PDB file of C-alpha atoms in Angstrom:
ATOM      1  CA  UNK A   1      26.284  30.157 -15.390  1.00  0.00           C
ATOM      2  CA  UNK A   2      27.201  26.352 -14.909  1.00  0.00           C
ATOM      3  CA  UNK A   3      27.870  24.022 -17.521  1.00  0.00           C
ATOM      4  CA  UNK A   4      25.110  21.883 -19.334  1.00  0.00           C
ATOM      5  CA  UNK A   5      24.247  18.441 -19.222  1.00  0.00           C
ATOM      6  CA  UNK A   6      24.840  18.506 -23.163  1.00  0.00           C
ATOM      7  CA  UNK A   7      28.081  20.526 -22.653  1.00  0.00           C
ATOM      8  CA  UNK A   8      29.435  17.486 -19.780  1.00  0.00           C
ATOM      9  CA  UNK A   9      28.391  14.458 -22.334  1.00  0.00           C
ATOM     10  CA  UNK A  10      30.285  16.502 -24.749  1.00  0.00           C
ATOM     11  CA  UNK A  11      33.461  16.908 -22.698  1.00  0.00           C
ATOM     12  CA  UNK A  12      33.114  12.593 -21.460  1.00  0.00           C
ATOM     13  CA  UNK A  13      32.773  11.504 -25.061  1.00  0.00           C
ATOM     14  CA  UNK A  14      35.229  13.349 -26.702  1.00  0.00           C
ATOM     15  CA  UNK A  15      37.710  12.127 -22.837  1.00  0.00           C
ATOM     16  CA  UNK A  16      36.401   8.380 -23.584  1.00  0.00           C
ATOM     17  CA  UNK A  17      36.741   8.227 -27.512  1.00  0.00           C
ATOM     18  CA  UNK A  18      39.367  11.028 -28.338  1.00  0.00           C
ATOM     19  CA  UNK A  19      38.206  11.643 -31.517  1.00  0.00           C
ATOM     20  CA  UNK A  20      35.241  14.642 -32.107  1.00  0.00           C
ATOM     21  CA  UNK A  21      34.125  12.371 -35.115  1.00  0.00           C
ATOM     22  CA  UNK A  22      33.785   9.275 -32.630  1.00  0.00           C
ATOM     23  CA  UNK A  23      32.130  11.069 -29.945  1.00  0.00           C
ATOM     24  CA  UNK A  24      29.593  12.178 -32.138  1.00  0.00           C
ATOM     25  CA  UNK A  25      28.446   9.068 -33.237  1.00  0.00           C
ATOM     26  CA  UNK A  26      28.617   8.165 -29.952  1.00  0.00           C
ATOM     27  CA  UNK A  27      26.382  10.778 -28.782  1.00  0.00           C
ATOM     28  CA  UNK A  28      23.921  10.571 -31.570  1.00  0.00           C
ATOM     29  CA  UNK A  29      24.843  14.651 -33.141  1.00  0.00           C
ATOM     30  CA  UNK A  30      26.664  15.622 -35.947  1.00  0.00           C
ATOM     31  CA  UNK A  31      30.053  16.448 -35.324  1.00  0.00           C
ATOM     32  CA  UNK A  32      29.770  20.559 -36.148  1.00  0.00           C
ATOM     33  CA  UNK A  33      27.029  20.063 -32.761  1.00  0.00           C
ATOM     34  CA  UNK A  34      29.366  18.424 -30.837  1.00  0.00           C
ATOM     35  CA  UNK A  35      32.268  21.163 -31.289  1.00  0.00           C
ATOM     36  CA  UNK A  36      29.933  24.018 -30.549  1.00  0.00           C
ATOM     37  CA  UNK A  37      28.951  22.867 -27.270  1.00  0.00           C
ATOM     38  CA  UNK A  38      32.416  22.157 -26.666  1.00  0.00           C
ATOM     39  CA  UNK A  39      33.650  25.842 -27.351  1.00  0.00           C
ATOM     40  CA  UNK A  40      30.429  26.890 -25.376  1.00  0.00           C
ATOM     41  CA  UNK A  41      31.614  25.146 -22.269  1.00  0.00           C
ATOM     42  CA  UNK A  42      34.807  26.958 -22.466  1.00  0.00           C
ATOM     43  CA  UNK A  43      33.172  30.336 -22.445  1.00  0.00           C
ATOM     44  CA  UNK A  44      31.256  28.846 -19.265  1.00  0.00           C
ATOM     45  CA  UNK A  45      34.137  27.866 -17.124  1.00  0.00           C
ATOM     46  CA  UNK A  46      36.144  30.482 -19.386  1.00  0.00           C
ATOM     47  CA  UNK A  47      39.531  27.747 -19.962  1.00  0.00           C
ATOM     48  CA  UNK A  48      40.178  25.779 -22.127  1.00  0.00           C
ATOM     49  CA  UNK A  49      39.424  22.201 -21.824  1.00  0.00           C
ATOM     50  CA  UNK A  50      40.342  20.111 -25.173  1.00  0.00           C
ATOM     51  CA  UNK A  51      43.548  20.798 -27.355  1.00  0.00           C
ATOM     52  CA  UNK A  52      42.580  20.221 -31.156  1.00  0.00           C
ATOM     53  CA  UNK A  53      45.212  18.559 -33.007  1.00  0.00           C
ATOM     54  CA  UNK A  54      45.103  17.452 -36.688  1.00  0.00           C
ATOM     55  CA  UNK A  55      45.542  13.428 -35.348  1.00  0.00           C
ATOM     56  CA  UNK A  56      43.651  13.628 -32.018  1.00  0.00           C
ATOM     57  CA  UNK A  57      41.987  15.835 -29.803  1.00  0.00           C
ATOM     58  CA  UNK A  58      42.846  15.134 -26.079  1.00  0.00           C
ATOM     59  CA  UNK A  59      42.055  16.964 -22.415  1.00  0.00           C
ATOM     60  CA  UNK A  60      43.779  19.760 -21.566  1.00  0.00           C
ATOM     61  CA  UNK A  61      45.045  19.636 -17.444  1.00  0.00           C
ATOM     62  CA  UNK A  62      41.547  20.942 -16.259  1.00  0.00           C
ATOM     63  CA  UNK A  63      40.239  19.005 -19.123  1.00  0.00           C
ATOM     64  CA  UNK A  64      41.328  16.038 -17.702  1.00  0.00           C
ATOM     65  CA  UNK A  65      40.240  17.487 -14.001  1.00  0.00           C
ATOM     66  CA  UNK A  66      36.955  17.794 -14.882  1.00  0.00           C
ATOM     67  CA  UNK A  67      36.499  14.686 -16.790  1.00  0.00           C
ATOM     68  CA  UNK A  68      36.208  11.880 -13.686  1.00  0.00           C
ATOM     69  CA  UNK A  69      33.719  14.642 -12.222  1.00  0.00           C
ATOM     70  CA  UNK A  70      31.431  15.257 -14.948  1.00  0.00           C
ATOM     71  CA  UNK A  71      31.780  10.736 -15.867  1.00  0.00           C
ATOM     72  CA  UNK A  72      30.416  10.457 -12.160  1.00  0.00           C
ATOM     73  CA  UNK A  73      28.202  12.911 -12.062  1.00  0.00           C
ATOM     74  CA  UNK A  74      26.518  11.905 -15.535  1.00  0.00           C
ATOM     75  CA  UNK A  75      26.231   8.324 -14.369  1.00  0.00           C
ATOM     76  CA  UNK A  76      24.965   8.765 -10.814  1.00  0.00           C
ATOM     77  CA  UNK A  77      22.463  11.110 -12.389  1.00  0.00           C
ATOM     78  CA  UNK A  78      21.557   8.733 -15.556  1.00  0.00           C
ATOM     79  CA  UNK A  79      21.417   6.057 -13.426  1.00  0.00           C
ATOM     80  CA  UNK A  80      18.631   7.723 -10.842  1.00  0.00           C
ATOM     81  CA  UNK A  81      16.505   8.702 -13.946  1.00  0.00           C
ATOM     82  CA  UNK A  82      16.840   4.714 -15.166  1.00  0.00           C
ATOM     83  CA  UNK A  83      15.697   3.801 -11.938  1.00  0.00           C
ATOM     84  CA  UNK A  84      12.601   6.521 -12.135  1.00  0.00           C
ATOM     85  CA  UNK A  85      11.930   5.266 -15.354  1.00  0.00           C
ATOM     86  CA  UNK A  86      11.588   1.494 -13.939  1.00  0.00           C
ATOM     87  CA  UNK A  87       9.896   2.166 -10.884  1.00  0.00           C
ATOM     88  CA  UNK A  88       7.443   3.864 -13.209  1.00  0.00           C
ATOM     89  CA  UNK A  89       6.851   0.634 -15.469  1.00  0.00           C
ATOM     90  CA  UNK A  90       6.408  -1.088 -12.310  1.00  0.00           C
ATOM     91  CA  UNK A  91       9.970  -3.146 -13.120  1.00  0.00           C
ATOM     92  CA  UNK A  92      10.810  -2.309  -9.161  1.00  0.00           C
ATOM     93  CA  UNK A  93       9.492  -0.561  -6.393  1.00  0.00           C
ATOM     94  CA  UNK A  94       8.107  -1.549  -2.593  1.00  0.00           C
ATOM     95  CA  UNK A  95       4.984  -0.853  -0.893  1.00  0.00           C
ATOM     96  CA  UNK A  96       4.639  -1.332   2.263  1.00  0.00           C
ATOM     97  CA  UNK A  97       0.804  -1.638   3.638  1.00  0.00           C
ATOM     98  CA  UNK A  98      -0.582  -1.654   7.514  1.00  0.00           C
ATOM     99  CA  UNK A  99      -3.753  -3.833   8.138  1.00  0.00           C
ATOM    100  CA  UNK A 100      -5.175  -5.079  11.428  1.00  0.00           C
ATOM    101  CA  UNK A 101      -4.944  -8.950  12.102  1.00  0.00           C
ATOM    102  CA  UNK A 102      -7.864 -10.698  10.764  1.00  0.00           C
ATOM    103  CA  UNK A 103      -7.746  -8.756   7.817  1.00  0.00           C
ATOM    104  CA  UNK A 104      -3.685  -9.263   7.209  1.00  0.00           C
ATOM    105  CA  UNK A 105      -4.414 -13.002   7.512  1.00  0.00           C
ATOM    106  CA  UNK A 106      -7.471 -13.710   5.288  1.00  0.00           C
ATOM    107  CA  UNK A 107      -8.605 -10.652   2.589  1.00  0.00           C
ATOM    108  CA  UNK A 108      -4.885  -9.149   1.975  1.00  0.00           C
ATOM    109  CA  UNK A 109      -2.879 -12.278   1.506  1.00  0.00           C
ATOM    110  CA  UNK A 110      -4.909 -13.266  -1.318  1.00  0.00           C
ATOM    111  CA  UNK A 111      -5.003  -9.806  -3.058  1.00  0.00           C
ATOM    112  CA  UNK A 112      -0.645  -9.992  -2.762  1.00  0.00           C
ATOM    113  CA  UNK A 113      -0.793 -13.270  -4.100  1.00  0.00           C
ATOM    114  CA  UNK A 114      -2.599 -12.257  -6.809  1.00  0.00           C
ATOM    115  CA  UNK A 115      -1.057  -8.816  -7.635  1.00  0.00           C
ATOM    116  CA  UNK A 116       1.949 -10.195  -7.654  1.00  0.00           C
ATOM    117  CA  UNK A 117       1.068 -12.622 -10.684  1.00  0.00           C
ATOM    118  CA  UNK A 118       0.835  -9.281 -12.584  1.00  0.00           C
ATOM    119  CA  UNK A 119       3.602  -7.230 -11.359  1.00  0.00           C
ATOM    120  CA  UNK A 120       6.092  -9.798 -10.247  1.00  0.00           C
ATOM    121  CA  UNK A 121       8.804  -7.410  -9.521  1.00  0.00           C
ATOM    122  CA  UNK A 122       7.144  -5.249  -7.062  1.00  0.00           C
ATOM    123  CA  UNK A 123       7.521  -6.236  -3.039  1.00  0.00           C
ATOM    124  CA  UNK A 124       4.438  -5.791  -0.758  1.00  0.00           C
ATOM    125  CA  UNK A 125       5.397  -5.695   2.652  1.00  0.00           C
ATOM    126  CA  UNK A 126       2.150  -6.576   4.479  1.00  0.00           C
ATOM    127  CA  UNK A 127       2.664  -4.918   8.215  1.00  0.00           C
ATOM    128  CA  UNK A 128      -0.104  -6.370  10.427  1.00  0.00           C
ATOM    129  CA  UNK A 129      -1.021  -4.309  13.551  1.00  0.00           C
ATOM    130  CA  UNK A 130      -3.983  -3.562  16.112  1.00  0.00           C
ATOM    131  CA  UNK A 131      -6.539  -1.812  14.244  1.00  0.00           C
ATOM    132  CA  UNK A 132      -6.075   0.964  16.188  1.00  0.00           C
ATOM    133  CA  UNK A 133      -2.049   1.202  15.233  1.00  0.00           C
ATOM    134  CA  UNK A 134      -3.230   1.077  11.300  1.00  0.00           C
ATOM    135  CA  UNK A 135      -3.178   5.337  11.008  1.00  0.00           C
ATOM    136  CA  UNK A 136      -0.259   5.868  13.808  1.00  0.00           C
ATOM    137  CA  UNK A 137       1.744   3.936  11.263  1.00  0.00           C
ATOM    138  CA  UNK A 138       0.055   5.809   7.863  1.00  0.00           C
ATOM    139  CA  UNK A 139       1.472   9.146  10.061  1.00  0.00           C
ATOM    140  CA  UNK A 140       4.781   8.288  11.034  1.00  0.00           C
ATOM    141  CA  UNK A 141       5.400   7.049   7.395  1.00  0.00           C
ATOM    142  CA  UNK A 142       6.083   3.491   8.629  1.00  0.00           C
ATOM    143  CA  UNK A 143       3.835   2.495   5.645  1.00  0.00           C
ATOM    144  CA  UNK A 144       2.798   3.921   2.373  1.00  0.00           C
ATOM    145  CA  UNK A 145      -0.869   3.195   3.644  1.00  0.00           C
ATOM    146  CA  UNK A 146      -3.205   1.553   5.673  1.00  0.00           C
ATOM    147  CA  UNK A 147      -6.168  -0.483   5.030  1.00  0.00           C
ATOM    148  CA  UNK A 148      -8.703  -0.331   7.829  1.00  0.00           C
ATOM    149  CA  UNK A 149     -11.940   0.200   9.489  1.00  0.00           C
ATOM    150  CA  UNK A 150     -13.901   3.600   9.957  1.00  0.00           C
ATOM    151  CA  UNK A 151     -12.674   5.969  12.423  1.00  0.00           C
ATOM    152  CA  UNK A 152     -13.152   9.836  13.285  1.00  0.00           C
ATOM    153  CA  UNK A 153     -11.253  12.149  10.775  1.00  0.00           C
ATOM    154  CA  UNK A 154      -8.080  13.519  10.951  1.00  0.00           C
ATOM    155  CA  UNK A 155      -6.298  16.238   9.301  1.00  0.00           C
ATOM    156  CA  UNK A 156      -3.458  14.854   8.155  1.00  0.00           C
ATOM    157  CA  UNK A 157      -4.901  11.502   7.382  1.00  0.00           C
ATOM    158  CA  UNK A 158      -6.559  11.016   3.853  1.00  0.00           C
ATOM    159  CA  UNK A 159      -9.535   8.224   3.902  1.00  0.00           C
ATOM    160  CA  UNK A 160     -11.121   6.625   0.764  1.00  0.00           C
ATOM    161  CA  UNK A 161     -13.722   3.979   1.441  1.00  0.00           C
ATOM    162  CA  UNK A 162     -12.495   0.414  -0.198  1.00  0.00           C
ATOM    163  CA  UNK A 163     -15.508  -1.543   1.149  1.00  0.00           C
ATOM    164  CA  UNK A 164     -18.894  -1.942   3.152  1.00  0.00           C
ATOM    165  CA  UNK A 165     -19.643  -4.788   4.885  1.00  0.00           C
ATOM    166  CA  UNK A 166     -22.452  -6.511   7.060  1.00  0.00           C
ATOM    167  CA  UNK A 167     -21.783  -8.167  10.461  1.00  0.00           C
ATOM    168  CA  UNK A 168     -22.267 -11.772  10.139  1.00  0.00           C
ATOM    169  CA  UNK A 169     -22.793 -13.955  13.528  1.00  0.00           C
ATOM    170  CA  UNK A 170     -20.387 -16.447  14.119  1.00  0.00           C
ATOM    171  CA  UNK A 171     -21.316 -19.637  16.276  1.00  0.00           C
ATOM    172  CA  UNK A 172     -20.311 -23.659  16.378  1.00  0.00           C
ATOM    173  CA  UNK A 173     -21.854 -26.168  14.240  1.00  0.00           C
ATOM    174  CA  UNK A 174     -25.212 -27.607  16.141  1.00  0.00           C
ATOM    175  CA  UNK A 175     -25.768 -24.025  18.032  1.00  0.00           C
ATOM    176  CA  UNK A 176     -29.217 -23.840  18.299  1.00  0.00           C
ATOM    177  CA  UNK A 177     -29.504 -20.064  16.372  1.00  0.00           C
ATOM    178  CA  UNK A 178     -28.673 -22.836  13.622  1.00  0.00           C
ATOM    179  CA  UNK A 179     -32.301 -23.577  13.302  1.00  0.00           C
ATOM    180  CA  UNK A 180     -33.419 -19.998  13.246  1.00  0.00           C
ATOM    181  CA  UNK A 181     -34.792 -18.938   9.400  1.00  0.00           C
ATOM    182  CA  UNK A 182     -33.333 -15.861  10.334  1.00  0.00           C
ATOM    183  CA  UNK A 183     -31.311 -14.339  13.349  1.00  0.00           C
ATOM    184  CA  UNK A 184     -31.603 -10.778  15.084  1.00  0.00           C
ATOM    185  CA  UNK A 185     -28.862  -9.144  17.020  1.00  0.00           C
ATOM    186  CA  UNK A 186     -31.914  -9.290  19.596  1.00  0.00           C
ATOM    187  CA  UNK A 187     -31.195 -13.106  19.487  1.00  0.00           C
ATOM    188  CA  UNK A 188     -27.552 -13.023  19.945  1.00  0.00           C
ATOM    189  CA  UNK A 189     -27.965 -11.416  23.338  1.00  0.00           C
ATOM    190  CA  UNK A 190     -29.551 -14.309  24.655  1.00  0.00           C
ATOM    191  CA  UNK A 191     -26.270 -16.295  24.765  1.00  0.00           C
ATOM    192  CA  UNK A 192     -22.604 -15.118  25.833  1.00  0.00           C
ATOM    193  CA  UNK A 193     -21.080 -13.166  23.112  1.00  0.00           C
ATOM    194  CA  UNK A 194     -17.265 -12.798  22.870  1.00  0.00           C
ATOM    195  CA  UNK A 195     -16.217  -9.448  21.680  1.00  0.00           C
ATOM    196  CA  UNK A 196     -13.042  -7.119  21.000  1.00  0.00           C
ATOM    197  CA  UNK A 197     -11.455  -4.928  23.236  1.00  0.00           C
ATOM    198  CA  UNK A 198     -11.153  -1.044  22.296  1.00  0.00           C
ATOM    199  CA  UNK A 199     -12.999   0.922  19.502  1.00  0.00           C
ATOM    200  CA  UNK A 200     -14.623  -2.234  17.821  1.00  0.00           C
ATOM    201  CA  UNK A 201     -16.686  -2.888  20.591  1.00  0.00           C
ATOM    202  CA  UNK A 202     -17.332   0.536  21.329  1.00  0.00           C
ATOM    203  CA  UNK A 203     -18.590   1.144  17.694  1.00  0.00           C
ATOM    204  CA  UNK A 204     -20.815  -1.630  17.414  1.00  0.00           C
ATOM    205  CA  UNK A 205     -22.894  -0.846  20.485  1.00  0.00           C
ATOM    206  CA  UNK A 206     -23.129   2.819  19.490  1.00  0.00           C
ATOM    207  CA  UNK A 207     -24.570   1.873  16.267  1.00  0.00           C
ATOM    208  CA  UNK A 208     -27.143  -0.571  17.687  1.00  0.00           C
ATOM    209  CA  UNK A 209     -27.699   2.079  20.498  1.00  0.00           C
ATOM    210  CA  UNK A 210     -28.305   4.409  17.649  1.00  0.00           C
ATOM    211  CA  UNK A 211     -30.670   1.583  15.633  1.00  0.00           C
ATOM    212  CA  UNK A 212     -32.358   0.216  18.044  1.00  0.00           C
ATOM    213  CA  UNK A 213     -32.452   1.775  21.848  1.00  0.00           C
ATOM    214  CA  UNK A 214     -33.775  -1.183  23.231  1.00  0.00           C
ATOM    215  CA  UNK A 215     -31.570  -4.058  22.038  1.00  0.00           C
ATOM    216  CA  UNK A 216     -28.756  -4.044  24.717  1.00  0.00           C
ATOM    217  CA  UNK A 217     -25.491  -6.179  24.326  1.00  0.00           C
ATOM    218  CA  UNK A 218     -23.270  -6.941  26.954  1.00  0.00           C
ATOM    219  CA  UNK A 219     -20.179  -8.846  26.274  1.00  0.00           C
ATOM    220  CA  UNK A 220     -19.242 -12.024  28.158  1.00  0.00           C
ATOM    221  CA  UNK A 221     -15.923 -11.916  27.386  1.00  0.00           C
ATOM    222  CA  UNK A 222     -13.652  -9.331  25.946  1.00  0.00           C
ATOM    223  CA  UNK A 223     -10.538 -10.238  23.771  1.00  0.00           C
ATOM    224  CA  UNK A 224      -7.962  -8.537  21.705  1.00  0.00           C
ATOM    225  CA  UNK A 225      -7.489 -10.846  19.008  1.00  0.00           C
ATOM    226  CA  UNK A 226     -10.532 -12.094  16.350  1.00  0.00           C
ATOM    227  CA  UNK A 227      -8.830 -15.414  16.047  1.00  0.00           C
ATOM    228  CA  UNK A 228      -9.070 -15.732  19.959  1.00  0.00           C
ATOM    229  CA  UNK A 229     -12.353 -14.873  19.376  1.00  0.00           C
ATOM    230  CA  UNK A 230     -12.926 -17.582  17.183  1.00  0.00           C
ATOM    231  CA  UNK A 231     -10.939 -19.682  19.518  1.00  0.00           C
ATOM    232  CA  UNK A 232     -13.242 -19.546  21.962  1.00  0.00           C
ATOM    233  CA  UNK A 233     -16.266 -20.268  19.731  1.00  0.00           C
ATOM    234  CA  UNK A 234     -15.313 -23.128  18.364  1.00  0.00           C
ATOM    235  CA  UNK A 235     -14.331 -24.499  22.272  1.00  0.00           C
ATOM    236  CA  UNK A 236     -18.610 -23.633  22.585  1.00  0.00           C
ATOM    237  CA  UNK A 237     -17.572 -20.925  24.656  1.00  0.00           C
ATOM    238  CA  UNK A 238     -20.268 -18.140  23.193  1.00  0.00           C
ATOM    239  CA  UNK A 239     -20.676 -16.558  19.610  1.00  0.00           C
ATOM    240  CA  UNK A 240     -18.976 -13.974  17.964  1.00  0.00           C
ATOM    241  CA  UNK A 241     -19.473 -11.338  15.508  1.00  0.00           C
ATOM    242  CA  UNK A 242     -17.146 -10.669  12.381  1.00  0.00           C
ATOM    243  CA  UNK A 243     -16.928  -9.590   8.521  1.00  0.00           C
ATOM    244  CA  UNK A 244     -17.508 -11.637   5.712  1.00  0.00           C
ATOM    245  CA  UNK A 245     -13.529 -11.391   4.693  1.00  0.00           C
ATOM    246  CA  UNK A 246     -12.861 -12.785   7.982  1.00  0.00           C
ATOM    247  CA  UNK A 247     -14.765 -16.579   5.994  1.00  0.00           C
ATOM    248  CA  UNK A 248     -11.506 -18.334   5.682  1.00  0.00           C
ATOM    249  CA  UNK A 249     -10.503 -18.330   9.008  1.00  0.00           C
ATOM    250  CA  UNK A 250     -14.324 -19.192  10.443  1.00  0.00           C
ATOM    251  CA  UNK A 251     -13.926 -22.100   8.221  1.00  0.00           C
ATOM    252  CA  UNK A 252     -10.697 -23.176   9.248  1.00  0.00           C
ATOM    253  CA  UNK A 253     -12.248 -23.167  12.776  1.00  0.00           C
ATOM    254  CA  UNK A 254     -14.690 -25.198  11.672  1.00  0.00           C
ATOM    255  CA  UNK A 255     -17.387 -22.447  12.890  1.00  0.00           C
ATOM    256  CA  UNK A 256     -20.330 -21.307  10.551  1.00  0.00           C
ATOM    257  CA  UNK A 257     -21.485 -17.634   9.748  1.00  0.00           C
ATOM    258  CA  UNK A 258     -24.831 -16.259   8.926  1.00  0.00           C
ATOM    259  CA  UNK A 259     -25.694 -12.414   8.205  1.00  0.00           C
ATOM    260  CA  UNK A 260     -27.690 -10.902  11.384  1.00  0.00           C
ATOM    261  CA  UNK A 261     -30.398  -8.835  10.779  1.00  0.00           C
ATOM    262  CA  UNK A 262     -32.621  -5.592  13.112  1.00  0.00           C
ATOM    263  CA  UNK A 263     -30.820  -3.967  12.536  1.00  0.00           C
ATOM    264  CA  UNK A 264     -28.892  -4.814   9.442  1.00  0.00           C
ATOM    265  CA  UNK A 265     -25.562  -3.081  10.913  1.00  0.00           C
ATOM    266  CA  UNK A 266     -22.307  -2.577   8.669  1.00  0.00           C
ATOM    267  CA  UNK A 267     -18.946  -1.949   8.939  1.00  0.00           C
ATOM    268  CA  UNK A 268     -16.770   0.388   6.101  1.00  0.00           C
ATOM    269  CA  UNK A 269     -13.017   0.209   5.808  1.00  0.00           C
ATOM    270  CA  UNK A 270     -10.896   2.818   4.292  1.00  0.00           C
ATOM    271  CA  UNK A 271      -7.467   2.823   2.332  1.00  0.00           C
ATOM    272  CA  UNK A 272      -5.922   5.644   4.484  1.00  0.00           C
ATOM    273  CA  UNK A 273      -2.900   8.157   3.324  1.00  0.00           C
ATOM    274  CA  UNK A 274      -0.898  10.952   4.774  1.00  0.00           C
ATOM    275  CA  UNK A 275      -2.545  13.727   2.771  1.00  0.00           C
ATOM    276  CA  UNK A 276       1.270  15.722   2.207  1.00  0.00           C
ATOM    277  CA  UNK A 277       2.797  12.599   0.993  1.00  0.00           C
ATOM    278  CA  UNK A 278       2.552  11.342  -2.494  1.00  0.00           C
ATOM    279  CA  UNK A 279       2.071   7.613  -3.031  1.00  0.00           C
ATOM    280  CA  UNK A 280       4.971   6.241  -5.248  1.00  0.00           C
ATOM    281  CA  UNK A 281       4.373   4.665  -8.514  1.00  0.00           C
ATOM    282  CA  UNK A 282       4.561   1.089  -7.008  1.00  0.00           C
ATOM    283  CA  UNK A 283       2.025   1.953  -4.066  1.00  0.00           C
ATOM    284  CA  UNK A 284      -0.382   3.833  -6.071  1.00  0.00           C
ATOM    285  CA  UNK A 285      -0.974   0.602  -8.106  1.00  0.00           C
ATOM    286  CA  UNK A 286      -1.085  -1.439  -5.273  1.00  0.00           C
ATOM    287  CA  UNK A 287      -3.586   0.364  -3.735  1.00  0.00           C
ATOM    288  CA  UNK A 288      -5.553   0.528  -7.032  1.00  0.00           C
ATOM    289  CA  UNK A 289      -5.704  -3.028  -7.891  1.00  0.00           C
ATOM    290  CA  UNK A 290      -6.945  -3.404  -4.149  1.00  0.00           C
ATOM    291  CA  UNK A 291      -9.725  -1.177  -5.170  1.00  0.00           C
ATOM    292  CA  UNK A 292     -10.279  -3.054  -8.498  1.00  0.00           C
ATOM    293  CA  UNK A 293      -9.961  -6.547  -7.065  1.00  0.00           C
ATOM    294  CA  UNK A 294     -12.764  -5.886  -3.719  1.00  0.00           C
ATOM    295  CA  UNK A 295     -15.109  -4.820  -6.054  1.00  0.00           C
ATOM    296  CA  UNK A 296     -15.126  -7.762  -8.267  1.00  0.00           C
ATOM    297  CA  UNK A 297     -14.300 -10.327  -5.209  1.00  0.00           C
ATOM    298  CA  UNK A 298     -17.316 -12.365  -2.775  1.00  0.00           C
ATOM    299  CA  UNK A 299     -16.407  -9.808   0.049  1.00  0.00           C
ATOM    300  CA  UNK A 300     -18.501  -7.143  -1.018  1.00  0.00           C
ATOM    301  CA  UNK A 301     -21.472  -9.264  -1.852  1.00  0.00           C
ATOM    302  CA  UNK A 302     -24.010  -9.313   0.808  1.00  0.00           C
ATOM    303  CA  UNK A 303     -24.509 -12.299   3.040  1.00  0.00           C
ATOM    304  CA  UNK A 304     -28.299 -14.237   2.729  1.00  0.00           C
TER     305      UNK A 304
END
């Protein structure tokens, strides 16, 4: 049998105070209490560990052995349940999030800013990747999760959906799909269309393959980056697809967005987490108030 936490405190307050009245008032117990779990720990270890005097009651020589021990030990372990207890008021903590580019520099920004005027103490490390990087980095526990696009299941990777989007066409002031009441992903194949690289490109055709057989959209140019994208609009290069979230950086451009329409074509994005691995109390509110704060923002409201 090993000794108690009460029957450690015991031995540390009567060490630190030398008095059994003093320690317990220092420990909150009446002083009877305090001298039974006392003799208790000596049947444990089966010594003696205080010497009762009429004036005094001091540490025997394993007493006084065991006293720096059980101090350390008390402290190291009070001071990990302190720090528990704060992390779980949200006094402290980190979470670190993955995001691909467009969205790390427009939607998540703001929703940092913003959770941080209510939990001040709590540091969000915003890692910005490739989109396709965003669950590599959920797995290898780079990040407590990722916020991200739809992509095929996994069995160690946890998905809820955060949002659903439409595509929304993205072209220079004066283009002449300006004029159009409204503009078809038909239309946008009559003029050089600037796309992504990889599985966003990929996607997009599949689903208007899967729409609309006959509407066929080949890309003039290919780029990995969105703002390059945009880059290359506003220099009247082509037109662009994106995501409503993506609006402050279209208008820093300078470029304009409209919803396109046949087919009406979305895009969901997920939080993801590794489905053995806990989200601390810090990341679990994070990822909560980015739930509560995309439902009540512009983003999720549909384009006219």
């Amino acid at each position: 049998m090993n000794p108690s936490l009460r029957q450690m405190r015991a031995l540390v307050a009567v060490a630190k105070t030398g008095s059994f009245t003093l320690a317990a008032e220092y420990l909150h117990v009446t002083q009877s209490a305090l001298s039974g779990q006392i003799k208790e720990l000596e049947q444990v270890l089966g010594v003696t560990v205080v010497e009762r005097t009429t004036r005094r009651a001091q540490l025997s020589e394993l007493g006084r052995e065991l006293y720096p021990l059980f101090d350390k030990m008390l402290q190291d372990l009070d001071g990990a349940m302190a720090d528990i207890a704060s992390r779980k008021a949200l006094n402290k903590g980190m979470v670190r999030v993955a995001a691909p580019q467009m969205m790390s520099c427009t939607m998540l920004p703001e929703v940092i800013a913003a959770y941080r005027v209510a939990h001040p103490e709590i540091q969000v490390r915003l890692v910005d990747c490739p989109l396709e990087q965003v669950s590599a980095r959920v797995f290898s526990g780079e990040v407590d999760f990722g916020v991200g696009p739809e992509r095929d299941p996994t069995a160690e990777i946890d998905a809820v959906q955060l949002l659903e989007m439409p595509f929304v066409l993205v072209y220079p002031p004066g283009h002449p799909l300006e004029q159009r009441e409204r503009v078809t992903w038909a239309d946008v194949g009559d003029y050089p269309f600037i796309s992504l690289q990889g599985q966003f490109t990929e996607r997009l055709l599949r689903d208007m393959h899967a729409s609309f057989r006959d509407i066929s959209l080949s890309p003039y140019n290919e780029v990995t980056f969105m703002t390059t994208a945009l880059a290359m609009v506003s220099a009247r290069l082509g037109i662009t697809v994106c995501l409503p979230y993506a609006a402050p950086m279209v208008k820093l451009y300078g470029l304009q967005m409209r919803q396109l329409y046949e087919p009406e074509l979305t895009r969901r994005f997920f939080v993801y987490t590794k489905n053995a691995r806990a989200l601390s109390p810090a990341a679990d509110s994070f990822a909560a108030f980015l739930h509560q704060f995309v439902a009540a923002h512009a983003w999720n409201v549909t384009l006219d």
